[in-house]
Structures are given as structure tokens and as C-alpha cells.
Short mmCIF file of N, CA and C in Angstrom, two decimals:
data_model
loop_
_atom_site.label_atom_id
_atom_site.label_comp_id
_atom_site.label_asym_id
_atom_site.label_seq_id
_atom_site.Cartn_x
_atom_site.Cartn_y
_atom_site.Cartn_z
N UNK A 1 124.37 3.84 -10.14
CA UNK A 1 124.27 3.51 -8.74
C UNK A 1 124.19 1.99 -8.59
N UNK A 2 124.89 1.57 -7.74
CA UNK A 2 125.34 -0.20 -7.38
C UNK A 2 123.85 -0.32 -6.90
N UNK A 3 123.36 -1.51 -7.01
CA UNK A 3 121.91 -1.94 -6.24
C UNK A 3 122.35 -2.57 -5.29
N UNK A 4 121.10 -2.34 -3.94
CA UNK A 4 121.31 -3.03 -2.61
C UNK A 4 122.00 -4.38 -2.88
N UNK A 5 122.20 -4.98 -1.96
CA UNK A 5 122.70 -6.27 -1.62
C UNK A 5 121.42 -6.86 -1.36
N UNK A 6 121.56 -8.06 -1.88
CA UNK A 6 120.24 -8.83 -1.64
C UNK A 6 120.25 -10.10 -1.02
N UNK A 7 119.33 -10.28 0.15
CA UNK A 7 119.82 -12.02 0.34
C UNK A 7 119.48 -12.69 -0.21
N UNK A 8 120.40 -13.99 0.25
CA UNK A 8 120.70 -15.05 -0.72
C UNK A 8 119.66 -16.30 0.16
N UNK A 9 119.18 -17.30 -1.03
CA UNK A 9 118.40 -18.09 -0.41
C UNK A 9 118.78 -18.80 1.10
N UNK A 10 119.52 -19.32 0.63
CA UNK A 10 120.38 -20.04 1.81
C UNK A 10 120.93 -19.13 3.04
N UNK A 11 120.42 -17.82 2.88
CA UNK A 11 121.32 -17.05 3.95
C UNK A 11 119.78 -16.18 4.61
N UNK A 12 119.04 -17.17 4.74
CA UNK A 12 117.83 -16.74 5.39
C UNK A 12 116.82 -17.76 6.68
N UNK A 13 117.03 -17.54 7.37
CA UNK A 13 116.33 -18.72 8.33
C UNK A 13 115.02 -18.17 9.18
N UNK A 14 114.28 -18.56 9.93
CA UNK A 14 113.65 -18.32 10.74
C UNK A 14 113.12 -19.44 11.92
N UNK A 15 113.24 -18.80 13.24
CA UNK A 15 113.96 -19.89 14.10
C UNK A 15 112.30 -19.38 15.16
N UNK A 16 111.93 -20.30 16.08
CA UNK A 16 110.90 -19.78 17.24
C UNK A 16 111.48 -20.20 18.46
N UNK A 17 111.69 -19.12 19.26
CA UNK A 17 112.74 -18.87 20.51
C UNK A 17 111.77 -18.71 21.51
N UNK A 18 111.22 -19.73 22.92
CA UNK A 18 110.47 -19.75 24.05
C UNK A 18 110.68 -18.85 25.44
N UNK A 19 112.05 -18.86 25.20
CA UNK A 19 112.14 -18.59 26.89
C UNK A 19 113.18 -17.17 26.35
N UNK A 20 113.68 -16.59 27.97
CA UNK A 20 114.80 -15.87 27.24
C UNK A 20 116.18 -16.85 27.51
N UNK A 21 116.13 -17.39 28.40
CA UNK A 21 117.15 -18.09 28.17
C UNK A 21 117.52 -19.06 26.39
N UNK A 22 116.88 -19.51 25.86
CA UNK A 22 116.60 -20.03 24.67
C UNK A 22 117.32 -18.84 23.56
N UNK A 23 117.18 -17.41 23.46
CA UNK A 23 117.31 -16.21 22.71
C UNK A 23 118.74 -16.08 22.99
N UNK A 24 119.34 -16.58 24.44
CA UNK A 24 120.71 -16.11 25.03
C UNK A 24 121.31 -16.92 24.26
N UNK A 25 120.82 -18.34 24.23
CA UNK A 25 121.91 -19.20 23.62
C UNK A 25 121.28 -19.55 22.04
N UNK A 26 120.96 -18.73 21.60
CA UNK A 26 120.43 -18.20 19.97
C UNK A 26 122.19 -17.42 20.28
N UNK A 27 122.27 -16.20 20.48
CA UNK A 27 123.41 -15.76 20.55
C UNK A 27 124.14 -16.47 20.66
N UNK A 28 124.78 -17.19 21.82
CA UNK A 28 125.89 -17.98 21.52
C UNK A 28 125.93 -18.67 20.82
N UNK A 29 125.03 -19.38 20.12
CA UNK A 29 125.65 -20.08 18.65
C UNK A 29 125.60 -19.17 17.49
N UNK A 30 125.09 -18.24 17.71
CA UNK A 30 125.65 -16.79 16.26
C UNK A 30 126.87 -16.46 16.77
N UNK A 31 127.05 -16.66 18.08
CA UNK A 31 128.10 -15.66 18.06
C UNK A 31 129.61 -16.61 16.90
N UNK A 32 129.32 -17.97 17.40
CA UNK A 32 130.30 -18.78 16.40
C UNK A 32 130.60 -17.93 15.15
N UNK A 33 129.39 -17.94 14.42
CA UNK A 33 129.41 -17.70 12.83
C UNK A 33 130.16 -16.45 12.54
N UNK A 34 130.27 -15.43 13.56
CA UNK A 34 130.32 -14.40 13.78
C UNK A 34 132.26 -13.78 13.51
N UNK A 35 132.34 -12.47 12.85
CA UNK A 35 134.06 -12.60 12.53
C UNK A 35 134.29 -11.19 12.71
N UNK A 36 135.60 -10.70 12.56
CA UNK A 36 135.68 -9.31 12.67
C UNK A 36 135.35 -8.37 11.37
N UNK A 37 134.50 -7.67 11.37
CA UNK A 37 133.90 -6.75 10.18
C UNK A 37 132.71 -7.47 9.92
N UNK A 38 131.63 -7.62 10.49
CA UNK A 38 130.18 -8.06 10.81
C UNK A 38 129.72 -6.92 11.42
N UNK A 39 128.36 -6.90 10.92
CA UNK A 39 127.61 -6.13 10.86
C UNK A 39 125.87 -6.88 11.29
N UNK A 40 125.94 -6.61 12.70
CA UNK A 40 124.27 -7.22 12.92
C UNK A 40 123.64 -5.79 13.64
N UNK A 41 122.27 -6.07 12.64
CA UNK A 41 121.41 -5.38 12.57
C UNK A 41 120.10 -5.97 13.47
N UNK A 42 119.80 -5.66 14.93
CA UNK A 42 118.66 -6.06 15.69
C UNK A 42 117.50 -4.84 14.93
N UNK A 43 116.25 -5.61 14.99
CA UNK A 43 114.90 -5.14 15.58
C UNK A 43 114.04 -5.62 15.95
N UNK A 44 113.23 -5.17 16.23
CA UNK A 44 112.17 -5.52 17.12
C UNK A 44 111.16 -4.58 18.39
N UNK A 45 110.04 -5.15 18.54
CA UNK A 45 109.50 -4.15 19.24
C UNK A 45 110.46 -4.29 20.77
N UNK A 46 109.79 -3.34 21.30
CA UNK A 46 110.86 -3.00 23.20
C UNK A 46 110.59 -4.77 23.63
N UNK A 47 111.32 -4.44 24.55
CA UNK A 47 111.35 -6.21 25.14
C UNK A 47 111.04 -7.24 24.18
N UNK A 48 111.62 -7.14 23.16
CA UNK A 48 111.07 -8.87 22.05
C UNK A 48 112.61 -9.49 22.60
N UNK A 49 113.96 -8.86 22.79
CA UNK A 49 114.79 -9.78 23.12
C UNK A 49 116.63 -9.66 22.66
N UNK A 50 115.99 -8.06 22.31
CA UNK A 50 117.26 -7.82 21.22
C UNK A 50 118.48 -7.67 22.44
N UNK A 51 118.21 -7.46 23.51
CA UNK A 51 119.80 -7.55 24.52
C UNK A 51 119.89 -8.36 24.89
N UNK A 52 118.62 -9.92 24.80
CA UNK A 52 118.74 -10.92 25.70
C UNK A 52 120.14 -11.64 24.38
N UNK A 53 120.12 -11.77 23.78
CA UNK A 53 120.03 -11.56 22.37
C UNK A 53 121.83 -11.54 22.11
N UNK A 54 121.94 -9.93 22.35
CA UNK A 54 123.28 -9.64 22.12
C UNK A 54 124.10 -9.94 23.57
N UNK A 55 123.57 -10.24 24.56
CA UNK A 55 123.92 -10.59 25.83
C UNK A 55 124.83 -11.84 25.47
N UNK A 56 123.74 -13.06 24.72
CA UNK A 56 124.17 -14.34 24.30
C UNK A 56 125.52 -13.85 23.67
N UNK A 57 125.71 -12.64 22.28
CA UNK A 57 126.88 -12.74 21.43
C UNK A 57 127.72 -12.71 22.08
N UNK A 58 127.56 -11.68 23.11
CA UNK A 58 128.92 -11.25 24.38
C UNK A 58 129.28 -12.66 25.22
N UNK A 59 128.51 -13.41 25.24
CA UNK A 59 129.41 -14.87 26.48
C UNK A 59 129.99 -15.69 24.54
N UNK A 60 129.34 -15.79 23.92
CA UNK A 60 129.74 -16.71 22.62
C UNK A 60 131.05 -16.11 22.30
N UNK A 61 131.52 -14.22 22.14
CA UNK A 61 132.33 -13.78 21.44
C UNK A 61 133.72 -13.89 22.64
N UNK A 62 133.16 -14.15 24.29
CA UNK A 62 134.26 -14.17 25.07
C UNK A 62 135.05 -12.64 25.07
N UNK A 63 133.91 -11.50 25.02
CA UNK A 63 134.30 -10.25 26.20
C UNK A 63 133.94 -10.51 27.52
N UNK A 64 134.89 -8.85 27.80
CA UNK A 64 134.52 -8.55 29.02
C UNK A 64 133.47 -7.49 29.64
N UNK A 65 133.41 -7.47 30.38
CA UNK A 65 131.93 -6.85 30.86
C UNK A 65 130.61 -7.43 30.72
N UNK A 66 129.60 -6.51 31.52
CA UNK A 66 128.15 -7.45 31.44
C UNK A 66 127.46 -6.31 30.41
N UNK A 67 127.07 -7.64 29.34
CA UNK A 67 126.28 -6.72 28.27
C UNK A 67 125.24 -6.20 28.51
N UNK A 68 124.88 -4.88 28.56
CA UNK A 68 123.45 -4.21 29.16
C UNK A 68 123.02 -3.76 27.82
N UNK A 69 121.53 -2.73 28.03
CA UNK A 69 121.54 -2.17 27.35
C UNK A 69 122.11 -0.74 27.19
N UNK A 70 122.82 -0.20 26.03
CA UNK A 70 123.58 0.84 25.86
C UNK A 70 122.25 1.85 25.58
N UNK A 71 121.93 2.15 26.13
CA UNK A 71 120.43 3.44 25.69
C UNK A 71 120.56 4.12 25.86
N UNK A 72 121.18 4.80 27.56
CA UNK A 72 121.55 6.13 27.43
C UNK A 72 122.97 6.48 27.18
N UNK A 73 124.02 5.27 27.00
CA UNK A 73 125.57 5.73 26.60
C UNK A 73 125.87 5.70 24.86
N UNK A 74 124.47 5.31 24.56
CA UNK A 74 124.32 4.86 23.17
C UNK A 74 125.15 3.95 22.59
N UNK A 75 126.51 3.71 23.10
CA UNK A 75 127.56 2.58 22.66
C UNK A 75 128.76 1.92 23.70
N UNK A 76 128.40 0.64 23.47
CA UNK A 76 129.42 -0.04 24.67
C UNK A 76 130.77 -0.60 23.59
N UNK A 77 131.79 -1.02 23.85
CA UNK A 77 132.55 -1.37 23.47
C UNK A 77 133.05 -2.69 24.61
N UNK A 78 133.03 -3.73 24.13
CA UNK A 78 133.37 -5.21 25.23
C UNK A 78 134.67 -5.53 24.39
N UNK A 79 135.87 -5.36 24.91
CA UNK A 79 136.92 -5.86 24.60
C UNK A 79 136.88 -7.47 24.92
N UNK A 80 137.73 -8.39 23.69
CA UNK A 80 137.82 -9.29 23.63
C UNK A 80 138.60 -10.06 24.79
N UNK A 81 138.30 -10.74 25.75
CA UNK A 81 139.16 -11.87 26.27
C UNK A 81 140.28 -12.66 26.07
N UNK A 82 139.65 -13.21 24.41
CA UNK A 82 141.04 -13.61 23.87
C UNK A 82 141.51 -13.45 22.79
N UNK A 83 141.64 -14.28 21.34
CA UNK A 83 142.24 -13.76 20.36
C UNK A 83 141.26 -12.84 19.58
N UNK A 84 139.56 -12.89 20.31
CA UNK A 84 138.78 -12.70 19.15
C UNK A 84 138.40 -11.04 18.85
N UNK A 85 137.72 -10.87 18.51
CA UNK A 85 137.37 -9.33 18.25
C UNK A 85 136.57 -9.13 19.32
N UNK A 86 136.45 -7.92 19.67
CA UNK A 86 135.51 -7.17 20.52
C UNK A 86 134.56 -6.82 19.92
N UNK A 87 133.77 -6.54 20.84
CA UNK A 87 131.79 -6.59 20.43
C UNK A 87 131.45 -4.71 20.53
N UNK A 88 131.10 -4.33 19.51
CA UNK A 88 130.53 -2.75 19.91
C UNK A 88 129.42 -3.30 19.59
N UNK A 89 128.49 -2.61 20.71
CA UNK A 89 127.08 -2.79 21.50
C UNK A 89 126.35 -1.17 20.85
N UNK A 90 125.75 -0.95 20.17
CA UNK A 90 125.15 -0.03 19.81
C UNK A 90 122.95 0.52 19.94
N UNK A 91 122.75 1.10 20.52
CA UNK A 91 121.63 1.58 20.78
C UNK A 91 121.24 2.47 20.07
N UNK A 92 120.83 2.62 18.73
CA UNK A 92 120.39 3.74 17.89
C UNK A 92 118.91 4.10 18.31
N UNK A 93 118.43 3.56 19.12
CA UNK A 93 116.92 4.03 19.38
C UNK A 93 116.83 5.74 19.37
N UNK A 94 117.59 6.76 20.16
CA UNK A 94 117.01 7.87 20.54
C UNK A 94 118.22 8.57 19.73
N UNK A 95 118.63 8.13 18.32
CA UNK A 95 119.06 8.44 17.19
C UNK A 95 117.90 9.25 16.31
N UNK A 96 117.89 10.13 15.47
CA UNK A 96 116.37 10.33 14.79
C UNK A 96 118.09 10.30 13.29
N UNK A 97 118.98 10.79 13.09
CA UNK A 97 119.65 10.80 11.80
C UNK A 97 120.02 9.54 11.03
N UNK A 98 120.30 9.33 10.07
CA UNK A 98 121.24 8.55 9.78
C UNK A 98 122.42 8.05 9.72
N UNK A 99 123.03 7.83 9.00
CA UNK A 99 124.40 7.69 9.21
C UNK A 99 125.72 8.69 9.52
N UNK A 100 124.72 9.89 8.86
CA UNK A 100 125.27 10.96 9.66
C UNK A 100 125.30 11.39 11.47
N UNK A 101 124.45 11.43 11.70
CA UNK A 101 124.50 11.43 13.30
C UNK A 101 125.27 9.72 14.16
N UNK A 102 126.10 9.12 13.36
CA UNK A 102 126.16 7.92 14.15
C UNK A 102 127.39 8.10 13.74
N UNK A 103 128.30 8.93 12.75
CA UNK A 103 129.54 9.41 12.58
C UNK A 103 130.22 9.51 13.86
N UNK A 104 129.58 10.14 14.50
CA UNK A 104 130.37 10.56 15.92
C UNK A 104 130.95 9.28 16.98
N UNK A 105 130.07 8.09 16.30
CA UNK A 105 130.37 6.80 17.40
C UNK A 105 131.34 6.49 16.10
N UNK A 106 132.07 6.81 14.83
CA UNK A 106 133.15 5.62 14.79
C UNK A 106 133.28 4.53 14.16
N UNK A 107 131.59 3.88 13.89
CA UNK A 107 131.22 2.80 13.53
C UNK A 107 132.30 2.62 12.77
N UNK A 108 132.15 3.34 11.58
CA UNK A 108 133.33 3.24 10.17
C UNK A 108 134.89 2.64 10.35
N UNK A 109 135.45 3.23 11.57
CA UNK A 109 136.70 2.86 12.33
C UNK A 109 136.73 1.45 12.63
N UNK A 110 135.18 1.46 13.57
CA UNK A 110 135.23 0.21 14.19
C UNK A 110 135.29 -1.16 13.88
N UNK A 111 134.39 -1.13 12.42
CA UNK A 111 133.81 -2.26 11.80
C UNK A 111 134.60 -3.31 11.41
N UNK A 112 135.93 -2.93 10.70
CA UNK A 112 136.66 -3.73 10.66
C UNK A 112 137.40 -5.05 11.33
N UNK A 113 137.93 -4.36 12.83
CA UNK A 113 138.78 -5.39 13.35
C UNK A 113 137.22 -5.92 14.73
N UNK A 114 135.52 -5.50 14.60
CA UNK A 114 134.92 -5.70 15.63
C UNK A 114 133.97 -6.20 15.03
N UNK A 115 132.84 -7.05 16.12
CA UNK A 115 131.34 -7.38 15.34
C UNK A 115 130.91 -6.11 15.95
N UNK A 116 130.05 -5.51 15.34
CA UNK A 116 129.00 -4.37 15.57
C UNK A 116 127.61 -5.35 15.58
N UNK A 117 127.18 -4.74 16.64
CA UNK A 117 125.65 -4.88 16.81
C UNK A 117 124.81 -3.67 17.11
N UNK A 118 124.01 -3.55 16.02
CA UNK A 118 123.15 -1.83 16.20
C UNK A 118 121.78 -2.41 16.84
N UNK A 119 121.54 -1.85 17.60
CA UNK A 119 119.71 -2.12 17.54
C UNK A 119 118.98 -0.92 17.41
N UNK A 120 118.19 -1.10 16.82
CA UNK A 120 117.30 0.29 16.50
C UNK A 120 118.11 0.75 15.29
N UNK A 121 118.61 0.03 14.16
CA UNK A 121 119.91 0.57 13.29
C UNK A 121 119.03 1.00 12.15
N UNK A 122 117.81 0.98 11.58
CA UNK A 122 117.41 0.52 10.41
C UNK A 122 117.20 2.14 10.08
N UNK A 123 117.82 2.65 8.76
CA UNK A 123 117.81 3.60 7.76
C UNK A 123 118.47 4.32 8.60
N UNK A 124 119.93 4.02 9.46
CA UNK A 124 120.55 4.58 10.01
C UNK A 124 122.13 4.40 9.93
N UNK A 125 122.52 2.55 9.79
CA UNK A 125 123.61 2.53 9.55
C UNK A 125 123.86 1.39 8.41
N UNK A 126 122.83 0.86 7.44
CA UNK A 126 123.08 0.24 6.41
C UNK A 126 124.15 0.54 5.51
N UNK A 127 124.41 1.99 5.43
CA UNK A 127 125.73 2.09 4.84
C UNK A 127 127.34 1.70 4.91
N UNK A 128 127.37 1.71 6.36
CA UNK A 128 128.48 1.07 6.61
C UNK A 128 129.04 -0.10 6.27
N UNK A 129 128.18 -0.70 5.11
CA UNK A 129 128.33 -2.01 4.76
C UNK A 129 127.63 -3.09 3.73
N UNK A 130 127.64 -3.14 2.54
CA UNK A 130 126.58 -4.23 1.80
C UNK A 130 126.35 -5.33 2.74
N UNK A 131 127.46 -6.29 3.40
CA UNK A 131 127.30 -7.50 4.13
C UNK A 131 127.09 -7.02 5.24
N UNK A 132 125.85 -7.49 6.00
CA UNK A 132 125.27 -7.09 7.29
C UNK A 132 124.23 -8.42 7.25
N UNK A 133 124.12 -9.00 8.55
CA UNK A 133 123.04 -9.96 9.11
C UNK A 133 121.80 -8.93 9.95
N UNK A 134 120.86 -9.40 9.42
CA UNK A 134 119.69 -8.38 10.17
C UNK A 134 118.99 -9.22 11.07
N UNK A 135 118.35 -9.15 11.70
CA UNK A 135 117.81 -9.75 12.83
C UNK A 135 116.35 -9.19 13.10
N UNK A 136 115.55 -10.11 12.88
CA UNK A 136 114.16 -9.35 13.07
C UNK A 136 113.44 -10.09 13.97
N UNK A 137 113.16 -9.89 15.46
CA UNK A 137 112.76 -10.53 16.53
C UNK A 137 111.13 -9.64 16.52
N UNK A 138 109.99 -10.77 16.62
CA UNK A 138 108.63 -10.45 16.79
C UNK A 138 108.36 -11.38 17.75
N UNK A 139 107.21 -10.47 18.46
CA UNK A 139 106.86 -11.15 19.40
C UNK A 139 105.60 -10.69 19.88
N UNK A 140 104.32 -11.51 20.80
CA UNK A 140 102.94 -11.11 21.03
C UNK A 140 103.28 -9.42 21.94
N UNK A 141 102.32 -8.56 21.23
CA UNK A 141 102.08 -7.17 21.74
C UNK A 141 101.22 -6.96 22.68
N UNK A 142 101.08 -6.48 23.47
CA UNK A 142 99.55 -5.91 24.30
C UNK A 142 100.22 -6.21 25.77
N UNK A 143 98.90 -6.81 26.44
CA UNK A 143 98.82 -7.35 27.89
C UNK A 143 99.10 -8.91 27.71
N UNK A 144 100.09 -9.55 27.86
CA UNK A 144 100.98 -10.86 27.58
C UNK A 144 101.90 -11.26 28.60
N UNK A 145 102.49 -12.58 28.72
CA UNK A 145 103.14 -13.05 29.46
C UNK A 145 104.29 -13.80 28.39
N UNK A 146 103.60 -13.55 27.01
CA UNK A 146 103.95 -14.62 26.30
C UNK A 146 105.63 -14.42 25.60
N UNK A 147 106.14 -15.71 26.16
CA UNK A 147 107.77 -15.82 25.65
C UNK A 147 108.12 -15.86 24.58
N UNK A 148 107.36 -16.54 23.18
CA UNK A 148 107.48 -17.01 22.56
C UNK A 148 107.84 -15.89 21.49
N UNK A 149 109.18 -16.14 20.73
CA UNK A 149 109.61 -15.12 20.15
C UNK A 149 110.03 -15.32 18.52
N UNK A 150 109.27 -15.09 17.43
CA UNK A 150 110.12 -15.57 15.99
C UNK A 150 110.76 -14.56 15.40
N UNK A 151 112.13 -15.34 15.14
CA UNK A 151 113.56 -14.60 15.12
C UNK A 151 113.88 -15.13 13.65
N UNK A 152 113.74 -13.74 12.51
CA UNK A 152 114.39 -14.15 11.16
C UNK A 152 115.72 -13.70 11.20
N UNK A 153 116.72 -14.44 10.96
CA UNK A 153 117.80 -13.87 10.32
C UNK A 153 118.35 -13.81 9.02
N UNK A 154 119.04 -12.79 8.37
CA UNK A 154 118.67 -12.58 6.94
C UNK A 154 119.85 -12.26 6.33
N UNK A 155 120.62 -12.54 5.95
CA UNK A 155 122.17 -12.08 5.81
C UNK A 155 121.96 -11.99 3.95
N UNK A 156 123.04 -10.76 4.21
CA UNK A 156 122.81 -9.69 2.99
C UNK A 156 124.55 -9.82 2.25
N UNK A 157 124.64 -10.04 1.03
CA UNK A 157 125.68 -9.49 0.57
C UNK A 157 126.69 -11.16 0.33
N UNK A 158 127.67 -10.99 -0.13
CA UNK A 158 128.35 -12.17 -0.16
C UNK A 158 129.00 -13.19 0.95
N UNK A 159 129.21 -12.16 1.89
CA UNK A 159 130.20 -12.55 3.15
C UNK A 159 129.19 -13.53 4.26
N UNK A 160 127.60 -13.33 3.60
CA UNK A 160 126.79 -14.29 4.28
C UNK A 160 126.12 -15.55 3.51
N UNK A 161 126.25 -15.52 2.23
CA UNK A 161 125.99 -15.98 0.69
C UNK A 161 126.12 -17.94 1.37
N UNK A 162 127.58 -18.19 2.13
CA UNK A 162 127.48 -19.06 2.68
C UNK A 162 128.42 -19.50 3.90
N UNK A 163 128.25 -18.74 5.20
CA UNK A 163 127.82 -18.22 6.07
C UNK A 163 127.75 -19.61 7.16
N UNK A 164 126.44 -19.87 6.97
CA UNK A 164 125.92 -21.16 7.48
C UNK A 164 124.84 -21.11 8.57
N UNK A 165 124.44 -20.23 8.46
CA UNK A 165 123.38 -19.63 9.30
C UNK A 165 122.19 -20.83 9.78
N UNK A 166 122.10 -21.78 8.48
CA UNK A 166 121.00 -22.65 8.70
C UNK A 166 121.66 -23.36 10.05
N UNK A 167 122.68 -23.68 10.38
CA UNK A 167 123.38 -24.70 11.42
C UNK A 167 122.77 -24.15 13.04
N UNK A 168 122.61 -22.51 12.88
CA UNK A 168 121.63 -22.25 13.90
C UNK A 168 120.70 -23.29 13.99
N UNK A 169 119.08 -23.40 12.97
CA UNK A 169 118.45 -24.16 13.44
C UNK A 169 118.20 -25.97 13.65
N UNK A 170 119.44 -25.96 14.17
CA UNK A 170 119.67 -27.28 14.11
C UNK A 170 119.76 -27.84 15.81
#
């Protein structure tokens, strides 16, 4: 059996995001780095930022439509504007299977010529791919007002090895 993909030093950052506007345009500068057959993996607790998030990838990647959250359609598809790939928008939250129950959306089809973004993806669609960027957004729990959000990103496998992810925190 092949062992996981592991990240690579350089293909690991961690960034502290204030506002949501700040998280939106976190996205648009991922969305740069970003190519067709990518694989991002959101989590985070409810409201830490994961649509403010993929909202940003959708104005960076130049679809169409307004990126919501996909929760109860479980998957959006934003066709590209112009030459670039289209964005599938994925909601695995009220998923309980793995990669089996997410067969039915396609992913496998999709991955290639699209960026996929899962949220709620974890021990659900890691297979679809050794190279995947994960995204781990934390943020204060309870009774809070508080914006302040730290966002690791963690890219797995070769295709993120060098990437350039650090140019985010710049």
C-alpha cells in the first residue's frame, strides 16, 4: 500500500485573517495559485469563513454566479467566464459516507478540467486525489463578536511541493 502524501515544508503556511472581507481576498489571491485538477479541502467550525472564503475563489477564478453556500443542493458548479476552469462548490456537511456516497456528485469526472472545493470533505473525499490543499480555518467559539480568524493552509503531494503558497502571506 502507497503511503499518504505528506506535506512538504514549504507547502505549509499559516496566515491571521480579521475581517471577512480580509478571508474574501485570502481567496482571491489563492484563487491565482489555483489550476484545473485542484483539490481544496475547507474546515472549520460553522461560520469560521469557509464560504466567505470560497466566495473570494469564485471573483479570483472569474465564474459566474453568486457563490452561496451549497448545503441543501450539496453542489454548485460556477462555470468559468473565461479561459479558466470552473469552480465546483461542494457541501459535504449532511454527507455521513465517504467517498462512496459523494460518487453520485461526479467529483472523479469533475476534478480534472475544475478546482473542487469540498467543505466538510474530511474522511470523505481524500481519495480523489494525493495532491489536495487543505484549509483549516479556526476561530473564537462561544458568545463572540470576534473576527479574527487563523487560516493554515497545507498542501499535500507534489503538485503543491512548490506551489508558492508562501506568496499568500505576503
Amino acid at each position: 500500500m502507497e503511503a499518504p502524501a505528506a506535506p512538504h515544508p514549504e507547502a505549509e503556511i499559516q496566515l491571521t485573517v480579521t475581517s471577512p472581507d480580509q478571508m474574501r481576498e485570502l481567496g482571491r489571491r489563492l484563487a491565482g495559485l489555483l489550476r484545473a485538477g485542484d483539490l481544496v479541502m475547507l474546515s472549520g467550525e460553522l461560520g469560521a469563513g469557509k464560504t466567505t472564503l470560497t466566495r473570494g475563489l469564485g471573483e479570483g477564478l472569474g465564474v459566474r454566479g453568486a457563490v452561496t453556500s451549497p448545503t441543501f443542493v450539496i453542489a454548485r458548479v460556477h462555470p468559468s467566464l473565461n479561459d479558466g476552469p470552473p469552480l465546483v462548490h461542494v457541501d459535504a456537511y449532511r454527507l455521513s459516507g465517504g467517498l462512496d456516497e459523494m460518487e453520485d456528485l461526479d467529483l472523479d469526472v469533475s476534478l480534472p478540467e475544475s478546482v473542487v472545493v469540498v467543505e466538510w470533505g474530511e474522511g470523505k473525499v481524500e481519495e480523489l486525489t494525493e495532491d489536495r490543499l487543505q484549509v483549516v480555518i479556526h476561530r473564537a467559539v462561544g458568545d463572540t463578536t470576534d473576527e479574527v480568524r487563523q487560516v493554515t493552509l497545507t498542501g499535500l503531494g507534489e503538485r503543491w511541493a512548490a506551489a508558492g503558497l508562501s506568496a499568500l502571506s505576503a
